[in-house]
Amino acid sequence: MVIDILYRRILQLFSVMLVVGVLSFLIMHSLPGDMAYRIAAGRYGQDNVSMLAAQQVAIELNLDAGLVESLMYWFNDLIRFNFGTSLVSGQNVSDMLYHQVGHSLVLAISAVLIALLISIPFGLLSVKYPRILNPFISLISVLTKSMPVFVIGIVLIAIFAIELNLAPVAGYGSWQYLLLPAFTLGISLAAVTNRVIYVNALDVSQSAFYQFSRFKGLTVKQTLLRHGVKNISAPVVTYLGIQLVIVIEGIVMIESLFSWPGIGHGLAHAIFARDVPVIQGCALMMGFLFVAVNTITDLICYKLDPRGLE
Amino acid sequence: MPTNYPTSLLQLTVSAFNRMSVKQFVGLVLLIAMLGLSLLVLCFSGFSIDGQNLQHTLTIPSLEHWLGTDQYGRSMLMRLASAIVLSLMLGVICVLTASIVGVGLGLVSVFSPARLAGFIDGVSNIVLALPALVIVLLLSAMVPGSLLMIYIAIALVQWVEYYRVTRQRAKAILASPRAENSRLLGFDNRYLIKRHIIPDLAPTLSTMMAFGAANAILMMAGLGFVYVGIQPPTAELGLMSVELFPYYQQAPWLVAQPLVAISLLVLSFHLMADSDRTSSKVSPECHLASDNSANGNFANDSSAKESTAENQSPAEVSKL
């Protein structure tokens, strides 16, 4: 069964490479003007660029080959994880990605932890106080869910960085810099997650097996630990895994907003600068992250509830 | 033959109104109000979206400029109205395209030979392999600043959801006794689609479409926000937020306007989707999600169960 999960995910991985490879190849060829000239201008500055420099770039990057041939070259490089060098800075893309992925992972993991810290108590409190707290929490969730993640980010910056001066506005450095971006993503994720926890916890707490465990003499705490936690967490993990798309997509916007040097920032930046090798590398990394998250979710779900796959 | 089956468009609208929850009604009113006001402004305002007046920049709301002016002295009211209309139009067009293509291909794959169905399924899997925003970003990078490309990209990532739900549900319905019955009575596939599949799908589809419109608006704003969407001077909500943000300390009210506008647009669509009514387990994200997760069988089955249960008793559900 685990093999089955992994097999599907490997297929997905190939799809990721196919889509990213073809799309970034097309971007490369849809750039207006003489590609070599533009790249040379990007590297050496508008004033220093000459036909000679452009020709050298064309030879170096193999830009003159035919469409099909260059697509072959493209995939040949891609499969060997040879992303080439940035058209703008001349840096090795793999090195750039190595640093960026680390930063993005730190941000993403902190965001998920913050989301769980917020949503588990909120979700469970909603079940416990359905009259007093639930409508209130539900309203907050709906309102937060309607805010795009960058709106939450701007609001947090305005309140905590500019007005209260509690955290730095943007950038990367000490742990304080992590606070606002991680909370932004975490809040945006928690808005959905706490409702999922609420619905599932409500289901479980009203189910026959849960009631029965109370009748047979278990305490509230024992019932929750033995019958509650696992049954609530299986669907929640599935859903959380899916909702992690929010985080992966969110890092594009949040890293740009906070100048956090991760892959999302890298991708947005590269698209703006039309730096195709970096676009390809960052998009690929985001795809891999997506596949990894899906795989981990599947495996955890299988562990929590093996019935599903039998 | 069926008596409660709405025939005219008017009847359909009336019955849709009657089935609406309070939430959906509020959402609809909010949406119509925003669209109406924006259209009025577009028709009767004396300003244009790019007319600059550098003597009056970053002004507070006044009688002349009801919402103030931005960093170039352009009328915020006019820009906001035009951006709202742009977002709404894009959202609606994307959703219509995606749902028609998605439902169409879903039906095709149910009735067609396994090979074609497998092909469509393969394509949908490829689209689902990446986070939607990444595909949209890459596609819009191909033709920067093109509204057409943004539309194509968003519709391209959104149809899969409708396709999956349609196929899954249609399969279940075609295997059900009532469809069997209908076939034995000599009705053809077109009748089956019209009488059994579409009515069964309709509630789910309407929820998905409302969420889809919200997502399309969010995606376009996101593109504008990271500066790879529509280019200035066009007024676009995401672009406006990022352009005005540097002026936060001089003119916070200006920064707030596009942010509030996007949030209200998304909120009104979310209200119209009214996911609570159909239980948050059957929200479209979940459909996409359950299809997305490799353990398709268990997730799909459970969501199919949910959905059919929901659909068999729409009246009961709406009472909740």
XYZ file of C-alpha atoms in Angstrom:
630
model
C 0.000 0.000 0.000
C 2.829 2.343 0.863
C 4.391 1.352 -2.462
C 1.163 2.372 -4.163
C 1.280 5.814 -2.542
C 4.902 6.314 -3.516
C 4.288 5.121 -7.079
C 1.556 7.704 -7.603
C 3.672 10.430 -6.114
C 6.600 9.611 -8.377
C 4.245 9.968 -11.336
C 3.240 13.349 -9.950
C 6.894 14.280 -9.646
C 7.384 13.556 -13.345
C 4.325 15.654 -14.184
C 5.824 18.503 -12.195
C 9.062 18.297 -14.148
C 7.204 18.038 -17.444
C 4.959 21.037 -16.806
C 7.685 23.238 -15.370
C 10.162 22.243 -18.068
C 7.827 22.886 -20.983
C 6.429 26.108 -19.553
C 9.784 27.627 -18.714
C 11.085 26.587 -22.123
C 8.143 28.391 -23.702
C 8.769 31.456 -21.557
C 12.359 31.457 -22.715
C 11.221 31.455 -26.318
C 8.417 33.960 -25.864
C 10.700 36.686 -24.576
C 10.455 39.625 -26.943
C 13.475 40.837 -28.860
C 16.746 39.075 -29.350
C 17.112 36.800 -26.387
C 20.909 36.814 -26.398
C 20.984 40.586 -26.521
C 18.581 40.926 -23.615
C 20.505 38.467 -21.520
C 23.775 40.223 -22.283
C 22.168 43.537 -21.360
C 20.976 42.044 -18.117
C 24.432 40.776 -17.295
C 26.646 43.630 -18.298
C 24.269 46.605 -18.062
C 22.485 48.400 -20.902
C 25.466 50.584 -21.797
C 28.132 47.920 -22.014
C 26.314 45.528 -24.274
C 27.595 44.882 -27.782
C 26.800 42.452 -30.589
C 29.916 40.543 -29.668
C 28.794 40.078 -26.098
C 25.375 38.990 -27.329
C 26.914 36.433 -29.671
C 29.042 35.040 -26.883
C 25.977 34.659 -24.718
C 24.148 32.939 -27.565
C 26.950 30.394 -27.941
C 27.327 29.926 -24.233
C 23.614 29.264 -23.652
C 23.097 27.387 -26.930
C 20.364 29.783 -28.000
C 20.653 29.302 -31.753
C 19.577 25.663 -31.919
C 16.206 24.698 -33.415
C 13.069 24.554 -31.281
C 12.830 20.784 -30.878
C 16.553 20.384 -30.467
C 16.741 23.024 -27.786
C 13.779 21.460 -25.986
C 15.760 18.221 -25.913
C 18.746 20.051 -24.511
C 16.460 21.681 -22.001
C 15.110 18.392 -20.689
C 18.471 16.755 -20.781
C 19.722 19.394 -18.388
C 16.556 19.298 -16.315
C 16.693 15.547 -15.751
C 20.266 15.810 -14.551
C 19.206 18.675 -12.254
C 21.489 20.982 -14.110
C 19.567 24.239 -13.887
C 22.345 26.353 -15.326
C 23.138 29.829 -14.148
C 20.968 32.851 -13.529
C 20.641 35.037 -16.613
C 20.796 38.105 -14.431
C 23.412 37.475 -11.768
C 25.316 34.626 -13.408
C 25.032 32.692 -10.145
C 24.587 28.947 -10.154
C 20.834 28.300 -9.847
C 21.288 25.137 -7.763
C 23.256 27.081 -5.169
C 20.619 29.789 -5.072
C 17.872 27.208 -4.658
C 19.749 25.434 -1.894
C 19.688 28.572 0.249
C 16.196 29.619 -0.746
C 14.585 26.261 0.025
C 16.047 26.330 3.523
C 14.594 29.759 4.215
C 11.221 28.800 2.778
C 11.076 25.618 4.838
C 11.776 27.521 8.046
C 8.957 29.909 7.200
C 6.522 27.188 6.115
C 7.112 24.959 9.131
C 6.767 27.821 11.591
C 3.578 28.863 9.822
C 2.088 25.385 10.141
C 3.017 25.195 13.839
C 1.450 28.588 14.479
C -1.655 27.527 12.557
C -1.973 24.419 14.728
C -1.392 26.400 17.928
C -4.235 28.713 16.955
C -6.665 26.314 15.362
C -6.645 23.341 17.736
C -7.798 25.345 20.786
C -10.211 27.406 18.668
C -11.723 24.336 17.040
C -12.102 22.409 20.282
C -13.435 25.418 22.204
C -16.082 25.817 19.510
C -17.241 22.270 20.180
C -17.196 22.786 23.927
C -19.081 26.095 23.900
C -21.324 25.848 20.848
C -23.569 28.700 21.985
C -21.150 31.275 23.323
C -17.909 30.865 21.401
C -18.753 29.055 18.190
C -20.652 31.847 16.375
C -17.918 34.268 17.318
C -15.052 32.041 16.160
C -16.985 31.114 13.047
C -17.424 34.789 12.179
C -13.725 35.515 12.683
C -12.848 32.528 10.505
C -15.130 33.653 7.683
C -13.745 37.174 7.784
C -10.138 35.988 7.884
C -10.763 33.522 5.077
C -11.977 36.350 2.857
C -8.735 38.223 3.285
C -6.036 37.346 0.777
C -2.870 36.366 2.570
C -1.092 39.560 1.548
C -3.889 41.658 3.068
C -3.317 39.892 6.387
C 0.387 40.589 5.934
C -0.115 44.286 5.303
C -2.465 44.593 8.263
C 0.044 42.849 10.546
C 2.867 45.061 9.285
C 0.770 48.168 9.840
C -0.186 47.172 13.375
C 2.883 45.404 14.757
C 5.756 46.858 12.773
C 4.736 50.433 12.024
C 2.323 51.425 14.797
C 3.528 49.331 17.727
C 7.102 48.904 16.533
C 7.285 45.385 17.962
C 8.788 43.565 15.006
C 10.896 44.492 11.991
C 8.916 45.378 8.862
C 10.728 43.130 6.433
C 13.996 41.434 5.684
C 15.930 38.485 7.003
C 18.112 38.210 10.063
C 17.400 37.401 13.683
C 14.355 35.385 14.723
C 12.237 38.523 15.048
C 12.195 38.787 11.285
C 10.415 35.449 11.132
C 7.544 36.572 13.358
C 5.336 38.559 11.004
C 5.613 36.394 7.873
C 5.095 33.199 9.863
C 2.091 34.606 11.708
C 0.595 35.919 8.476
C 0.728 32.504 6.858
C -0.263 30.770 10.073
C -3.357 32.929 10.575
C -4.436 32.441 7.010
C -4.087 28.673 7.353
C -5.731 28.607 10.783
C -8.870 30.306 9.464
C -9.754 27.147 7.550
C -8.124 24.567 9.788
C -9.969 25.526 12.959
C -13.292 24.946 11.179
C -12.158 21.542 9.947
C -11.149 20.586 13.457
C -14.483 21.862 14.740
C -16.555 19.857 12.248
C -14.623 16.648 12.800
C -14.462 17.010 16.569
C -18.211 17.612 16.599
C -18.785 14.513 14.458
C -16.656 12.342 16.684
C -18.073 13.678 19.933
C -21.609 12.932 18.759
C -20.786 9.510 17.381
C -22.073 6.336 18.982
C -18.665 4.890 19.774
C -17.623 8.043 21.567
C -20.779 8.167 23.682
C -20.462 4.479 24.432
C -16.945 4.859 25.780
C -18.321 7.371 28.272
C -21.166 5.021 29.251
C -18.806 2.156 29.832
C -17.073 4.274 32.469
C -14.121 6.043 30.887
C -13.480 9.564 32.056
C -13.784 12.492 29.682
C -10.007 12.655 29.417
C -9.584 8.942 28.753
C -12.310 9.026 26.120
C -10.713 11.953 24.362
C -7.266 10.376 24.383
C -8.317 6.859 23.375
C -11.148 7.519 20.978
C -11.070 11.207 20.244
C -7.588 12.199 19.199
C -6.985 9.570 16.526
C -10.442 9.766 15.018
C -10.385 13.537 14.867
C -6.866 13.782 13.548
C -7.139 11.471 10.511
C -9.470 13.730 8.480
C -7.792 16.821 9.882
C -4.400 15.687 8.647
C -5.842 14.940 5.205
C -7.400 18.330 5.065
C -4.403 20.101 6.502
C -2.181 18.435 3.932
C -4.427 19.748 1.215
C -4.606 23.165 2.768
C -0.838 23.362 2.832
C -1.278 24.558 -0.734
C -2.279 27.789 1.005
C 1.177 27.906 2.517
C 3.006 26.965 -0.682
C 1.075 29.533 -2.699
C 1.187 31.991 0.165
C 4.966 32.011 0.309
C 5.078 33.565 -3.162
C 3.193 36.602 -1.902
C 4.379 36.677 1.688
C 8.050 36.292 0.867
C 7.746 39.099 -1.657
C 5.974 41.298 0.862
C 8.477 40.657 3.641
C 11.549 40.304 1.408
C 12.079 36.850 2.873
C 14.798 35.232 0.751
C 12.957 31.998 -0.058
C 11.825 30.291 -3.265
C 8.574 32.246 -3.442
C 10.420 35.520 -3.401
C 12.911 34.035 -5.850
C 10.135 32.981 -8.219
C 8.327 36.321 -8.179
C 11.579 38.164 -8.604
C 12.765 35.962 -11.439
C 9.478 36.305 -13.300
C 9.707 40.063 -12.983
C 13.303 40.013 -14.249
C 12.459 37.313 -16.843
C 15.285 35.194 -15.534
C 14.155 31.855 -16.974
C 16.618 29.397 -15.371
C 15.731 30.781 -11.952
C 12.012 30.714 -12.795
C 12.388 27.070 -13.718
C 14.384 26.173 -10.643
C 12.045 27.926 -8.214
C 8.882 26.573 -9.839
C 10.369 23.084 -9.762
C 11.230 23.436 -6.095
C 7.712 24.594 -5.286
C 6.386 21.606 -7.197
C 8.679 19.245 -5.293
C 7.603 20.791 -2.027
C 3.989 20.240 -3.053
C 4.631 16.586 -3.907
C 6.553 16.093 -0.671
C 3.724 17.573 1.389
C 1.199 15.359 -0.372
C 3.306 12.254 0.161
C 3.842 12.954 3.845
C 0.128 13.610 4.289
C -0.727 10.324 2.604
C 1.691 8.387 4.728
C 0.498 9.964 7.974
C -3.121 9.315 7.005
C -2.310 5.721 6.235
C -0.616 5.357 9.598
C -3.540 6.962 11.442
C -6.261 5.160 9.556
C -5.066 2.169 7.524
C -8.679 1.212 6.715
C -8.744 3.765 3.957
C -6.374 2.057 1.609
C -7.302 -1.578 2.084
C -43.896 13.537 -16.303
C -42.080 15.682 -13.705
C -44.158 18.475 -12.338
C -41.644 20.164 -10.054
C -39.027 20.445 -12.758
C -38.433 24.129 -13.520
C -38.813 24.854 -17.203
C -38.506 28.572 -17.784
C -35.623 30.760 -16.784
C -37.946 32.849 -14.617
C -39.149 29.792 -12.735
C -35.572 28.728 -12.260
C -34.605 32.108 -10.846
C -37.576 32.214 -8.523
C -36.890 28.755 -7.193
C -33.230 29.646 -6.755
C -34.258 32.682 -4.712
C -36.562 30.626 -2.548
C -33.858 28.130 -1.761
C -31.365 30.831 -0.834
C -30.149 31.025 2.739
C -29.798 34.312 4.584
C -26.055 34.143 4.135
C -26.317 33.676 0.401
C -28.779 36.520 0.183
C -26.435 38.844 2.063
C -23.593 37.811 -0.223
C -25.655 38.451 -3.337
C -26.799 41.864 -2.116
C -23.239 42.827 -1.239
C -22.035 41.763 -4.650
C -24.771 43.528 -6.563
C -24.248 46.661 -4.487
C -20.535 46.738 -5.237
C -21.009 46.057 -8.918
C -23.843 48.586 -9.181
C -21.965 51.355 -7.396
C -18.835 50.710 -9.432
C -20.756 50.839 -12.694
C -22.446 54.071 -11.630
C -19.070 55.598 -10.837
C -17.639 54.430 -14.145
C -20.563 56.000 -16.009
C -20.873 59.296 -14.193
C -17.466 60.156 -12.759
C -15.706 63.015 -14.462
C -12.274 61.493 -13.848
C -10.375 58.822 -15.691
C -8.338 56.008 -14.160
C -5.040 57.439 -15.361
C -5.680 61.198 -15.314
C -2.915 62.558 -13.080
C -2.903 65.726 -11.056
C 0.433 66.044 -9.329
C -0.658 69.083 -7.327
C -3.197 67.053 -5.405
C -1.544 63.791 -4.445
C -2.456 61.588 -1.508
C -5.381 63.791 -0.489
C -7.953 62.801 2.075
C -11.494 62.103 0.861
C -13.192 65.339 -0.180
C -16.330 66.425 -2.018
C -14.489 66.392 -5.307
C -12.645 63.115 -4.721
C -14.895 61.001 -2.546
C -12.164 58.504 -1.710
C -9.184 60.829 -2.005
C -6.433 60.708 -4.593
C -3.428 58.425 -4.946
C 0.288 59.159 -5.271
C -0.196 60.648 -8.741
C -3.330 62.581 -7.873
C -5.572 60.107 -9.651
C -9.127 59.718 -8.421
C -9.246 56.708 -6.100
C -12.996 56.334 -6.460
C -12.669 55.936 -10.200
C -9.709 53.573 -9.944
C -11.335 51.449 -7.287
C -14.568 51.195 -9.269
C -12.752 50.168 -12.393
C -10.646 47.630 -10.497
C -13.708 46.091 -8.869
C -15.468 45.729 -12.205
C -12.331 44.222 -13.730
C -11.981 41.686 -10.913
C -15.632 40.733 -10.990
C -15.694 40.315 -14.744
C -12.571 38.195 -14.704
C -13.881 36.081 -11.846
C -17.205 35.439 -13.542
C -15.726 34.723 -16.962
C -13.095 32.374 -15.545
C -15.678 30.458 -13.578
C -18.062 30.171 -16.509
C -15.322 28.938 -18.809
C -13.863 26.544 -16.271
C -17.218 25.089 -15.266
C -18.481 24.621 -18.814
C -15.246 22.998 -19.949
C -14.920 20.954 -16.765
C -18.509 19.668 -16.692
C -18.388 19.052 -20.441
C -15.223 17.005 -20.278
C -16.521 15.179 -17.209
C -19.616 14.092 -19.110
C -17.569 13.220 -22.175
C -15.257 11.024 -20.157
C -18.153 9.180 -18.554
C -19.793 8.321 -21.849
C -16.677 7.829 -23.951
C -14.377 4.824 -24.375
C -11.784 4.173 -21.696
C -8.935 5.444 -23.821
C -10.267 8.970 -24.249
C -11.349 9.051 -20.620
C -7.855 7.988 -19.599
C -6.349 10.734 -21.702
C -8.517 13.451 -20.156
C -7.733 12.053 -16.740
C -4.025 12.168 -17.485
C -4.238 15.807 -18.530
C -6.141 16.662 -15.368
C -3.505 14.892 -13.271
C -0.784 16.909 -14.927
C -2.585 20.161 -14.124
C -3.042 19.032 -10.535
C 0.617 18.132 -10.094
C 1.591 21.710 -9.309
C 0.081 24.313 -7.005
C -2.387 26.329 -9.111
C -0.719 29.653 -8.423
C 2.615 28.392 -9.755
C 1.040 27.349 -13.069
C -0.760 30.677 -13.318
C 2.466 32.532 -12.553
C 4.395 30.609 -15.199
C 1.717 31.084 -17.835
C 1.334 34.770 -17.172
C 5.106 35.128 -17.306
C 4.880 34.006 -20.904
C 2.915 37.069 -21.976
C 3.492 39.592 -19.206
C 0.707 41.970 -18.359
C -1.831 40.309 -20.624
C -5.338 40.040 -19.221
C -6.171 37.368 -21.786
C -3.310 35.192 -20.596
C -4.339 35.593 -16.960
C -7.855 34.551 -17.905
C -6.643 31.505 -19.839
C -4.274 30.518 -17.044
C -6.887 30.742 -14.298
C -9.528 28.927 -16.348
C -6.943 26.263 -17.186
C -6.205 25.466 -13.564
C -9.839 25.665 -12.491
C -11.613 23.331 -14.921
C -10.075 20.223 -13.352
C -12.123 20.612 -10.202
C -15.425 20.624 -12.112
C -14.273 17.772 -14.308
C -13.419 15.568 -11.345
C -16.631 16.222 -9.472
C -18.772 15.780 -12.570
C -17.143 12.522 -13.565
C -17.258 11.073 -10.102
C -20.879 11.998 -9.533
C -22.062 11.117 -13.010
C -20.528 7.666 -12.693
C -22.362 7.094 -9.438
C -25.650 8.277 -10.890
C -25.362 6.209 -14.040
C -24.862 3.117 -11.903
C -27.889 3.919 -9.751
C -31.254 2.148 -10.114
C -33.042 5.311 -11.191
C -30.724 5.816 -14.156
C -31.025 2.132 -15.015
C -34.782 2.505 -14.878
C -34.715 5.521 -17.100
C -32.563 3.690 -19.631
C -34.841 0.686 -19.647
C -37.739 2.997 -20.383
C -35.881 3.988 -23.513
C -34.543 7.421 -22.638
C -31.263 8.380 -24.227
C -28.097 9.807 -22.714
C -29.161 13.378 -23.326
C -32.237 12.870 -21.232
C -30.173 11.178 -18.540
C -27.844 14.150 -18.403
C -30.626 16.678 -18.343
C -32.951 14.929 -15.940
C -30.605 13.057 -13.616
C -27.031 14.260 -13.751
C -27.321 18.034 -14.043
C -30.007 18.507 -11.353
C -27.999 16.275 -9.080
C -24.816 18.239 -9.668
C -26.361 21.699 -9.549
C -26.103 22.446 -5.809
C -22.484 21.330 -5.648
C -21.636 23.189 -8.822
C -23.122 26.442 -7.600
C -21.074 26.239 -4.410
C -17.959 25.424 -6.394
C -18.570 28.281 -8.788
C -18.916 30.803 -5.989
C -15.638 29.591 -4.478
C -14.080 29.516 -7.926
C -14.937 33.149 -8.569
C -13.424 34.110 -5.224
C -10.296 32.130 -6.055
C -9.974 33.706 -9.487
C -10.195 37.164 -7.922
C -7.626 36.187 -5.302
C -5.287 34.814 -7.927
C -5.444 37.896 -10.092
C -4.882 40.117 -7.069
C -1.975 37.906 -6.047
C -0.395 38.251 -9.471
C -0.837 42.010 -9.332
C 0.595 42.029 -5.859
C 3.843 40.339 -6.876
C 3.944 42.632 -9.880
C 3.620 40.014 -12.589
C -0.068 40.525 -13.356
C -1.675 43.391 -15.160
C 0.663 46.322 -15.672
C 0.125 49.927 -14.572
C -1.641 52.272 -15.190
C -4.554 49.812 -15.294
C -6.285 49.791 -11.947
C -6.156 46.321 -10.423
C -6.786 45.620 -6.761
C -3.588 43.666 -6.011
C -1.457 46.073 -7.979
C -3.068 49.050 -6.232
C -2.338 47.552 -2.816
C 1.343 47.128 -3.570
C 1.613 50.535 -5.250
C -0.005 52.375 -2.366
C 1.670 50.447 0.432
C 4.830 52.636 0.490
C 2.588 55.626 1.270
C 1.102 53.938 4.314
C 2.398 56.487 6.784
C 1.200 59.516 4.832
C -2.102 58.096 3.696
C -3.213 54.909 5.469
C -6.813 55.381 4.265
C -5.643 54.926 0.682
C -3.849 51.655 1.430
C -6.951 50.366 3.165
C -9.259 50.909 0.180
C -8.090 48.218 -2.241
C -7.546 45.804 0.645
C -11.102 46.277 1.883
C -12.424 46.010 -1.667
C -10.747 42.642 -2.331
C -11.803 41.282 1.017
C -15.409 42.342 0.457
C -15.477 40.778 -3.008
C -14.092 37.502 -1.702
C -16.366 37.618 1.336
C -19.466 38.099 -0.783
C -18.595 35.103 -2.950
C -17.822 32.998 0.103
C -21.170 33.977 1.593
C -22.894 33.005 -1.622
C -21.145 29.653 -1.587
C -22.449 29.174 1.957
C -20.232 26.229 2.677
C -21.624 25.807 6.181
C -24.957 24.816 4.778
C -23.487 21.941 2.853
C -21.044 21.180 5.699
C -17.473 22.216 5.328
C -16.548 18.669 4.402
C -17.958 19.086 0.917
C -16.385 22.381 0.044
C -14.766 22.453 -3.381
C -11.313 22.681 -1.902
C -12.027 19.372 -0.328
C -13.113 17.881 -3.611
C -10.028 19.100 -5.306
C -8.150 17.977 -2.338
C -9.549 14.549 -2.042
C -8.813 14.047 -5.694
C -5.447 15.545 -5.182
C -4.395 13.181 -2.487
C -3.080 9.938 -3.822
C -5.126 7.816 -1.515
C -7.885 8.719 -3.899
C -10.055 5.756 -3.086
C -10.726 6.479 0.477
C -10.931 10.213 0.177
C -13.067 10.084 -2.942
C -15.421 7.561 -1.527
C -15.990 9.476 1.631
C -16.569 12.713 -0.213
C -18.850 10.972 -2.686
C -20.827 9.591 0.184
C -21.073 13.028 1.723
C -22.153 14.631 -1.466
C -24.789 12.131 -2.427
C -26.172 12.235 1.051
C -26.330 15.964 0.762
C -27.945 15.893 -2.613
C -30.616 13.404 -1.870
C -32.128 15.737 0.658
C -31.417 19.328 -0.319
C -34.529 20.427 1.548
C -33.370 18.827 4.750
C -29.937 20.281 4.430
C -31.259 23.755 3.848
C -33.284 23.488 7.012
C -30.069 23.033 8.939
